[in-house]
Short mmCIF file of C-alpha atoms in Angstrom, two decimals:
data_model
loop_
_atom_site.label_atom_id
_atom_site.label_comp_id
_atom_site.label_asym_id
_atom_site.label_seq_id
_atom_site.Cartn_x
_atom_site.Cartn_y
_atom_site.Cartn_z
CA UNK A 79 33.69 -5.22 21.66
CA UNK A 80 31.54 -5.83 18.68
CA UNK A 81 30.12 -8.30 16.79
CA UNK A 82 29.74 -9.09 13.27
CA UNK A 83 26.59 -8.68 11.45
CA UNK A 84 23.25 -10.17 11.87
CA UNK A 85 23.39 -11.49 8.27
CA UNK A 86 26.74 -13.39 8.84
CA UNK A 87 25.04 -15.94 11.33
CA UNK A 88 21.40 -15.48 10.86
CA UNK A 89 20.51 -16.12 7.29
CA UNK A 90 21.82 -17.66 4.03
CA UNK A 91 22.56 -16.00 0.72
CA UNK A 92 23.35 -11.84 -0.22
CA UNK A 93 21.22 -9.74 1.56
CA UNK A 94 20.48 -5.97 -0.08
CA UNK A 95 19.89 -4.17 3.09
CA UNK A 96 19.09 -0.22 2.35
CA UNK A 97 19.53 2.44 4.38
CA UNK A 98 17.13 4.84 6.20
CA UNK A 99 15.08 6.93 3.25
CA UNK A 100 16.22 4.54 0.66
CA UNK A 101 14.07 3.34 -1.61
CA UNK A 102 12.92 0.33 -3.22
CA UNK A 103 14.22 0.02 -6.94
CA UNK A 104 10.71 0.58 -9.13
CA UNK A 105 11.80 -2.79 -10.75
CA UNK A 106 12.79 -4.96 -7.96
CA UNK A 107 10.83 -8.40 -8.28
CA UNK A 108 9.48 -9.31 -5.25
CA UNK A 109 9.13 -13.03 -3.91
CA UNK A 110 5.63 -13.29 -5.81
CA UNK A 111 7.39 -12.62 -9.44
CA UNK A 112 5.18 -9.05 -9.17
CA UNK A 113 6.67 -6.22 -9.68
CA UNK A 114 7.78 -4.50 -6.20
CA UNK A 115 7.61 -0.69 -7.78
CA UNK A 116 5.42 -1.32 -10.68
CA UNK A 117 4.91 1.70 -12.59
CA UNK A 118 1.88 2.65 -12.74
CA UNK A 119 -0.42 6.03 -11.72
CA UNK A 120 0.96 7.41 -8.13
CA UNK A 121 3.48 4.61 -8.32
CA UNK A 122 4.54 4.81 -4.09
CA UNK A 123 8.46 4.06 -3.93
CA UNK A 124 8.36 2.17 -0.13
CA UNK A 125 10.27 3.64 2.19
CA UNK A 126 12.98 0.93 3.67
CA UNK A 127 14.64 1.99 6.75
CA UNK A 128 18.11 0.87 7.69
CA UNK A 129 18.60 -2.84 8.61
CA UNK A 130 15.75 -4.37 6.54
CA UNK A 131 16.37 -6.33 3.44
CA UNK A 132 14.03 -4.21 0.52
CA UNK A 133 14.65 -7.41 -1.79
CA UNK A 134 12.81 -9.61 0.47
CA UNK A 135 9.47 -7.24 0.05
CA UNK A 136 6.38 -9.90 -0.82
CA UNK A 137 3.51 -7.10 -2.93
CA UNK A 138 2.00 -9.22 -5.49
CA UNK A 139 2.23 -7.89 -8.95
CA UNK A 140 -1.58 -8.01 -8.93
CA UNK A 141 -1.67 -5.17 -5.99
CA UNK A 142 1.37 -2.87 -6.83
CA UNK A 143 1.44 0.14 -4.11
CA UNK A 144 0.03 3.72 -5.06
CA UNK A 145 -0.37 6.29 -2.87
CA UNK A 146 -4.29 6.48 -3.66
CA UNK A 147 -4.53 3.37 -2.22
CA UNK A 148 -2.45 3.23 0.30
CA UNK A 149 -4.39 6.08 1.60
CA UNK A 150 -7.52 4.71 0.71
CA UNK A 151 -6.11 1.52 3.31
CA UNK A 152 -4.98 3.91 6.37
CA UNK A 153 -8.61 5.57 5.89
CA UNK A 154 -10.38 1.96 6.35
CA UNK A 155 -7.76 1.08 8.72
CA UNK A 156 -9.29 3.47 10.99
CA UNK A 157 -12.51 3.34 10.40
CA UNK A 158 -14.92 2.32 13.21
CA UNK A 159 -17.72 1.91 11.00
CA UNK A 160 -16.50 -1.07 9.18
CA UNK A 161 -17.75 -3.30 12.34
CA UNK A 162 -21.26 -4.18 12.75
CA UNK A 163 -22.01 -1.37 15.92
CA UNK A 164 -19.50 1.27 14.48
CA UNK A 165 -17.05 0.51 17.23
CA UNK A 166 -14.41 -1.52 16.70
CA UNK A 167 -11.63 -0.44 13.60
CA UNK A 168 -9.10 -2.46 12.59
CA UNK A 169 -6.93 0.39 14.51
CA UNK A 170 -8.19 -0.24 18.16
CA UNK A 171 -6.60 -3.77 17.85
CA UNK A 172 -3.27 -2.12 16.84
CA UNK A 173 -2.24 0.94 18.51
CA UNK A 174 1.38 2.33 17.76
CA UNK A 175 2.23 3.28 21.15
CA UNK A 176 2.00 -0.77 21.62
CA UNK A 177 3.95 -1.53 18.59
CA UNK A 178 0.61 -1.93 16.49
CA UNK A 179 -1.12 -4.47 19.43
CA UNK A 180 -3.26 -3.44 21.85
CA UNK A 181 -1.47 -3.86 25.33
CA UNK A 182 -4.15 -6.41 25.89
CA UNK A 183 -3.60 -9.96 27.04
CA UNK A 184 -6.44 -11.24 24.42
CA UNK A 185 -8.18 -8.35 21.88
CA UNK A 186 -11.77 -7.49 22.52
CA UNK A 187 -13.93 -7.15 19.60
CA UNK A 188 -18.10 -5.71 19.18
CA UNK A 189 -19.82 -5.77 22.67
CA UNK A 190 -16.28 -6.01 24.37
CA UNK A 191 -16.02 -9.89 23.45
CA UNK A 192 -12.85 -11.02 24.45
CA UNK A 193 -11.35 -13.40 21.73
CA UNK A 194 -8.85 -16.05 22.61
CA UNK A 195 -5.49 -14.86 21.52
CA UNK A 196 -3.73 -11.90 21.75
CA UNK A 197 -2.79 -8.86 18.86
CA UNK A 198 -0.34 -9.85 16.77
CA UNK A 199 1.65 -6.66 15.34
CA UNK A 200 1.20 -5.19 12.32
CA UNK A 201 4.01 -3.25 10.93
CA UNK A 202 6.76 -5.25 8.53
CA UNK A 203 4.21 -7.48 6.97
CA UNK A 204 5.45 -6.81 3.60
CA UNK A 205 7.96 -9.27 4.46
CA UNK A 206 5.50 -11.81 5.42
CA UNK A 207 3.04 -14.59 3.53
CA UNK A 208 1.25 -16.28 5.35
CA UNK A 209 -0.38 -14.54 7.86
CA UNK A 210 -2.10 -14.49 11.82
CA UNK A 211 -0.61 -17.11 14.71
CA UNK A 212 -1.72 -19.50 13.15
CA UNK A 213 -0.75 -18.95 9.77
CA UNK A 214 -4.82 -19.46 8.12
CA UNK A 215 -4.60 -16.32 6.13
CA UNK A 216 -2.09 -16.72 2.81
CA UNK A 217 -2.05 -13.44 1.99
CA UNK A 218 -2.34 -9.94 3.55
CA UNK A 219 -5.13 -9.09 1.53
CA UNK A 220 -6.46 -12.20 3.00
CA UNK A 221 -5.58 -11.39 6.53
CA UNK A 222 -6.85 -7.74 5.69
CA UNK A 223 -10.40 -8.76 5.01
CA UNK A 224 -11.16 -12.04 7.76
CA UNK A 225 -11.87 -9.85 10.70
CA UNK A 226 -14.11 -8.16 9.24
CA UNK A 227 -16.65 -11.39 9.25
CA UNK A 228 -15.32 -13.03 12.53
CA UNK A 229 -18.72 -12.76 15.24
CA UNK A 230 -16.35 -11.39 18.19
CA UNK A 231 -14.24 -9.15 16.07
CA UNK A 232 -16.23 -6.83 13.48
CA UNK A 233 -19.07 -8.92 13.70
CA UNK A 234 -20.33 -9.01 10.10
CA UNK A 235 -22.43 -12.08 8.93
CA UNK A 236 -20.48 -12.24 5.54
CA UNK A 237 -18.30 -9.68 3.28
CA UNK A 238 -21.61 -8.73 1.34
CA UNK A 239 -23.45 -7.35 4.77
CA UNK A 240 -20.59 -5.25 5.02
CA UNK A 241 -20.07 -4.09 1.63
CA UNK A 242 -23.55 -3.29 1.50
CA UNK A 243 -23.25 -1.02 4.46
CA UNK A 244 -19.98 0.56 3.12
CA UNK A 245 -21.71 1.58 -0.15
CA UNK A 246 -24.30 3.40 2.28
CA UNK A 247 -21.05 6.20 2.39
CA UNK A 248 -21.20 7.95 -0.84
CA UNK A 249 -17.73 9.42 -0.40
CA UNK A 250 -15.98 5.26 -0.47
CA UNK A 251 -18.17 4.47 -3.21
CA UNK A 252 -16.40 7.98 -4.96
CA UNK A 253 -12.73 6.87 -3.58
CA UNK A 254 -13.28 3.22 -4.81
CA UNK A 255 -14.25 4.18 -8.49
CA UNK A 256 -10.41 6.66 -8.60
CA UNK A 257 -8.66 3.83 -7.07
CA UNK A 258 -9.78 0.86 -8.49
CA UNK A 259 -12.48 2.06 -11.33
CA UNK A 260 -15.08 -0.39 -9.51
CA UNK A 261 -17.90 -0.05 -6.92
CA UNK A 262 -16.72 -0.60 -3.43
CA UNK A 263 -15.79 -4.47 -3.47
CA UNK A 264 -14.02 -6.78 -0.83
CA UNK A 265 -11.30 -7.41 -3.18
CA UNK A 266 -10.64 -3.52 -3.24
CA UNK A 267 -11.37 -3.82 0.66
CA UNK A 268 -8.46 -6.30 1.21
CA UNK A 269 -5.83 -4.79 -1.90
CA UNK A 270 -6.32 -1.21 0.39
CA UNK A 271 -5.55 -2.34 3.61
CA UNK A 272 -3.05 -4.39 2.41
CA UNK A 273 -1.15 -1.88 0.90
CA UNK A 274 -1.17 0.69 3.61
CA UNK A 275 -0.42 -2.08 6.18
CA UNK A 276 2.90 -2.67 3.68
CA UNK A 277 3.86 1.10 4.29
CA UNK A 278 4.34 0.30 8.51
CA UNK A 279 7.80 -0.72 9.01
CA UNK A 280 10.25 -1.14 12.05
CA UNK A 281 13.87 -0.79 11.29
CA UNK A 282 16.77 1.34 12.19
CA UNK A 283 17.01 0.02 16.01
CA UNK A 284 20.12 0.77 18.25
CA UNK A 285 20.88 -3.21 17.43
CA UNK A 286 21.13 -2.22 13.48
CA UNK A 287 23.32 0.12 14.33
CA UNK A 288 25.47 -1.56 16.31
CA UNK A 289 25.89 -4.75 14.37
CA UNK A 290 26.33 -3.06 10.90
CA UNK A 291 29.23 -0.82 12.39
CA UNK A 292 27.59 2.30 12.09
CA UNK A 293 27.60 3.12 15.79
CA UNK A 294 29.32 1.39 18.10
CA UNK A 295 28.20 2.84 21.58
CA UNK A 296 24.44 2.15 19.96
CA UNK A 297 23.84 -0.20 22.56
CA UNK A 298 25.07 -0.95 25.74
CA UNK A 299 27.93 -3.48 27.43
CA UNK A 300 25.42 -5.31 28.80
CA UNK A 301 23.35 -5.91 25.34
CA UNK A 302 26.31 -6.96 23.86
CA UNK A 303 27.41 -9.19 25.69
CA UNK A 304 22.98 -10.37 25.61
CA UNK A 305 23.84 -10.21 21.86
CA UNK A 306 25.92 -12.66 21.62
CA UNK A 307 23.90 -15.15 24.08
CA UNK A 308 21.27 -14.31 21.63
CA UNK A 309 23.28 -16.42 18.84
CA UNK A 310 24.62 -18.73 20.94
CA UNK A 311 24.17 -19.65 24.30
CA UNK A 312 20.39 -18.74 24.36
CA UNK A 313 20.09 -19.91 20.79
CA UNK A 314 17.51 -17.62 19.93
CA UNK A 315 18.54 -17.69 16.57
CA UNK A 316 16.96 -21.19 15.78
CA UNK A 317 13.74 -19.44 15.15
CA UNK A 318 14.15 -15.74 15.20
CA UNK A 319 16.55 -15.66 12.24
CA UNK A 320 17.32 -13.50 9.58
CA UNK A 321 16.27 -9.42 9.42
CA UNK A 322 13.09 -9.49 10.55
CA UNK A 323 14.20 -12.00 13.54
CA UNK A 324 11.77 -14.36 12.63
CA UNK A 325 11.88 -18.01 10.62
CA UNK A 326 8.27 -17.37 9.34
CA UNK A 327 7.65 -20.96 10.36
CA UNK A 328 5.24 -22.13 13.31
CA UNK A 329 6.69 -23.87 16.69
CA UNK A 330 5.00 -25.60 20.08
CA UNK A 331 7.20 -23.86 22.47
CA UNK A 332 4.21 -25.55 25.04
CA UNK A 333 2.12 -22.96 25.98
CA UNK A 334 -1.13 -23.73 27.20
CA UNK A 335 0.27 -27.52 27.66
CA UNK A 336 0.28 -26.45 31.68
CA UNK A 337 -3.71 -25.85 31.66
CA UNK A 338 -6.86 -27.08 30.11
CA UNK A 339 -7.18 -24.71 27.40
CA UNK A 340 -4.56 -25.92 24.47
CA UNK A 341 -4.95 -23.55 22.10
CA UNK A 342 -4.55 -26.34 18.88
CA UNK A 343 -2.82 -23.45 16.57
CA UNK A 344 -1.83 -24.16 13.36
CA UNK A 345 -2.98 -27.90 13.59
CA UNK A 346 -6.57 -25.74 12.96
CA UNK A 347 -5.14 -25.21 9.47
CA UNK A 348 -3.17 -27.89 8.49
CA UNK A 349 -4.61 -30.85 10.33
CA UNK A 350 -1.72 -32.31 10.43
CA UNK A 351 -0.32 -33.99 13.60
CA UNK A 352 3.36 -31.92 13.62
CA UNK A 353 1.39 -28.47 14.01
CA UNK A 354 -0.60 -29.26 16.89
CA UNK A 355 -0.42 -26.60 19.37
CA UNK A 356 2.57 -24.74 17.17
CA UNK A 357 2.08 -21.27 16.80
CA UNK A 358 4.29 -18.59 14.20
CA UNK A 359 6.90 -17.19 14.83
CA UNK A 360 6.33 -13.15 15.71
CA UNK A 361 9.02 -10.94 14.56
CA UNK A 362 11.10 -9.64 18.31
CA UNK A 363 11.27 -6.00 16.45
CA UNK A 364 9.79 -3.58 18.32
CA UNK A 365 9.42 -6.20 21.48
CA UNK A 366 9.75 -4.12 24.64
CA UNK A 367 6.72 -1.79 23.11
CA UNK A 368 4.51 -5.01 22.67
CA UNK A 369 4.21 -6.67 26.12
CA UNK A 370 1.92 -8.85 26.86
CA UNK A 371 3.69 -11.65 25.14
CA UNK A 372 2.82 -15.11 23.47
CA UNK A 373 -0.40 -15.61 21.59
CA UNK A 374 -2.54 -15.94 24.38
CA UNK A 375 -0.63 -12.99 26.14
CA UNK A 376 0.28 -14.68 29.42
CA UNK A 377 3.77 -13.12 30.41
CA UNK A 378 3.89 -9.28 31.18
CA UNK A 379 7.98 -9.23 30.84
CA UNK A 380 10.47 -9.96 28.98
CA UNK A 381 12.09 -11.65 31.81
CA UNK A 382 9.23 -14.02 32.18
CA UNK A 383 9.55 -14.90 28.74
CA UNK A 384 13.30 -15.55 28.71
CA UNK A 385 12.79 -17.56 32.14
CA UNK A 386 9.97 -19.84 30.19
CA UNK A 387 12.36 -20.24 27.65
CA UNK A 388 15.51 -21.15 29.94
CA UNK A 389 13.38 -23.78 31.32
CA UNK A 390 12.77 -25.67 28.04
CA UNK A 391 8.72 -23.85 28.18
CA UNK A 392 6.18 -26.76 29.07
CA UNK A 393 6.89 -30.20 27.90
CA UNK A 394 4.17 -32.11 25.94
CA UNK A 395 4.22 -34.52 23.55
CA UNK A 396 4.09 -32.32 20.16
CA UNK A 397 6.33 -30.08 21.88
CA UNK A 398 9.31 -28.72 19.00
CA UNK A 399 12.68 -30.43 19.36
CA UNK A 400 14.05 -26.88 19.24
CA UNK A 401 13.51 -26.29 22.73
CA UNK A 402 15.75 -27.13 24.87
CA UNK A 403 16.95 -26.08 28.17
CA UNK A 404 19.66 -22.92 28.20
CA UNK A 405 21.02 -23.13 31.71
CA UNK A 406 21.39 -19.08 31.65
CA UNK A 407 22.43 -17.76 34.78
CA UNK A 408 20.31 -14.81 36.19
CA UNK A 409 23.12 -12.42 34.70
CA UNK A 410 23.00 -13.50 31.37
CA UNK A 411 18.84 -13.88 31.56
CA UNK A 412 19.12 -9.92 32.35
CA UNK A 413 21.67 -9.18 29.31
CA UNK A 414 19.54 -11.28 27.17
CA UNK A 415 16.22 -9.22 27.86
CA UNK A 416 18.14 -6.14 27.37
CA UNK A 417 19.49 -6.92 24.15
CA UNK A 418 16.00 -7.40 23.04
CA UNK A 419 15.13 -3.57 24.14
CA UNK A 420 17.69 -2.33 21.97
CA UNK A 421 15.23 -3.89 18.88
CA UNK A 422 12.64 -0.59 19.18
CA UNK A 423 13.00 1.07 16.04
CA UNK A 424 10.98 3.60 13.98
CA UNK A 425 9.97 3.78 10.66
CA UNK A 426 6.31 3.41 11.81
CA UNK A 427 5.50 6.18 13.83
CA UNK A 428 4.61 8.81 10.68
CA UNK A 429 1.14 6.48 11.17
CA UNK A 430 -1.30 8.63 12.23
CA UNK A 431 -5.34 8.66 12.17
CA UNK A 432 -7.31 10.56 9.73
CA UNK A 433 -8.21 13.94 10.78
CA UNK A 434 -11.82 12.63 8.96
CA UNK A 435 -13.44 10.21 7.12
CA UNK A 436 -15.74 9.90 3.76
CA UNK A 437 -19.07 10.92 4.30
#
């Protein structure tokens, strides 16, 4: 039995989707009006595995990828010393053996502070604007730098605290000056990170496989039939759409409505009235790795999410008019969640820590 492709239900418009070790044409525009593959000194061709759309790659034409700096970004990444105490890296929020979270229900910054919402991931945010749950960050440069200064994160007073400690390390000040000609800078800061964060991808799952007719014993009965109560039945598809199996756009599914916490979410942003309590769409690639789930990380399964969901989640009054209940029986609840395990992919596992760090 199989199905026809994601792109045929999921998404409007031609879709270039490349396969595993492809690359992105040097002159493909991205959704910025940059230049994707800009040519310029150690010019990085990314790496687009099989299922993803390369066209849909957002790398601002101010910020093209090099392999200086995208090295320069996977060295800061992991870099403990860019927090206040020298504990906390942008890398012990995002692990890969937890899809680039941390396995934690909320993250814990400096001092073990617990903040209030869980690890988003990290990898296929090249196909991504705005950025974080709540959607505060426009860019990934943006989101790259704001940790940095939050008090229960990194715990630096302002950028220039930290920048002042960074140029302490004679060896960034040295890699700053090849890569960007400058002095270490939190523009530089952000445009690294950025760019090696662009470089983690999840594609190539069992499901790509499957639905593109390249293999069709990738996945089994049971998923199949879960894939098809994925578009349908289960309408999962009203929100995790397209490639990346997410709309990009930010929902109140109700969580937190059922205690005395609400968690306001994008309304933090906007201030407008339709985003209280709504919260972005994450991507469901890589899912089973990323448990616990939702942004405050209160279900350990993926059968407690689809139950939530099959109940309509927790009525309030901002609640989306999206959900709705699904009336799954317990059958098709267990096809359902393990159609979603056939979304682990790879792409992102050649990540992998510095052996050392600028002295």
């Amino acid at each position: 039995m199989r199905f026809t492709r994601f792109s045929a239900l999921m998404f409007v418009g031609t879709m270039a989707v490349l396969g595993s070790g492809a690359t992105l044409p040097s002159d493909a525009a991205d959704s910025n009006g940059g230049a994707a593959g800009q040519a310029v000194q150690g010019e990085y061709k990314l790496q687009i595995p099989f299922g993803l759309d390369g066209d849909s790659a957002v790398i601002p034409g101010d910020n093209p990828l090099t392999k200086d700096k995208i090295e320069l970004g996977r060295m800061l990444f992991f870099d403990k010393r860019l927090s206040k105490d020298n504990t906390i890296a942008c890398a012990s929020c995002h692990l890969s053996k937890f899809a680039f979270t941390d396995g934690q229900r909320v993250s814990a910054g400096i001092r073990g502070q617990k903040g209030g919402r869980s690890a988003p991931v990290m990898f296929n945010r090249v196909f991504s604007k705005a950025q974080f749950w709540d959607g505060r960050a426009a860019t990934l440069e943006e989101q790259s730098v704001g940790p940095f200064i939050n008090p229960i994160e990194h715990g630096f007073a302002n950028h220039d605290e930290m920048i002042a400690k960074m140029k302490k390390i004679q060896g960034y000040r040295k890699l700053f000056k090849e890569v960007f000609g400058t002095d270490i800078t939190i523009d530089g800061v952000g445009k690294a990170i950025a760019s090696f964060q662009r470089t983690v991808l999840s594609g190539n799952s069992p499901a790509d496989r499957f639905d593109y007719g390249v293999d069709e014993k990738a996945i089994s009965p049971a998923a199949q039939k879960g894939l098809l109560l994925f578009r349908e039945k289960a309408r999962c598809t009203k929100c995790h759409s397209g490639f990346n199996f997410t709309d990009e756009l930010f929902h109140n599914a109700g969580i937190g409505w059922d205690t005395n916490t609400v968690d306001l979410g994008r309304y933090m942003v906007t201030t407008s009235p339709a985003d209280i309590g709504a919260f972005k769409t994450p991507t469901l690639r890589e899912i089973a790795r990323s448990a616990p789930y939702m942004h405050d990380g209160r279900f350990k399964t993926l059968e407690e999410v689809v139950n939530f969901y099959n109940q309509a989640g927790v009525k309030n009054p901002h609640q989306d008019e999206l959900i709705l209940p699904l009336d799954l029986t317990d059958q098709e609840k267990r096809d359902l969640a393990e159609f979603l395990r056939t979304l682990n992919g790879e792409g992102w596992q050649q990540v992998k820590a510095p052996t050392s760090f600028p002295k």
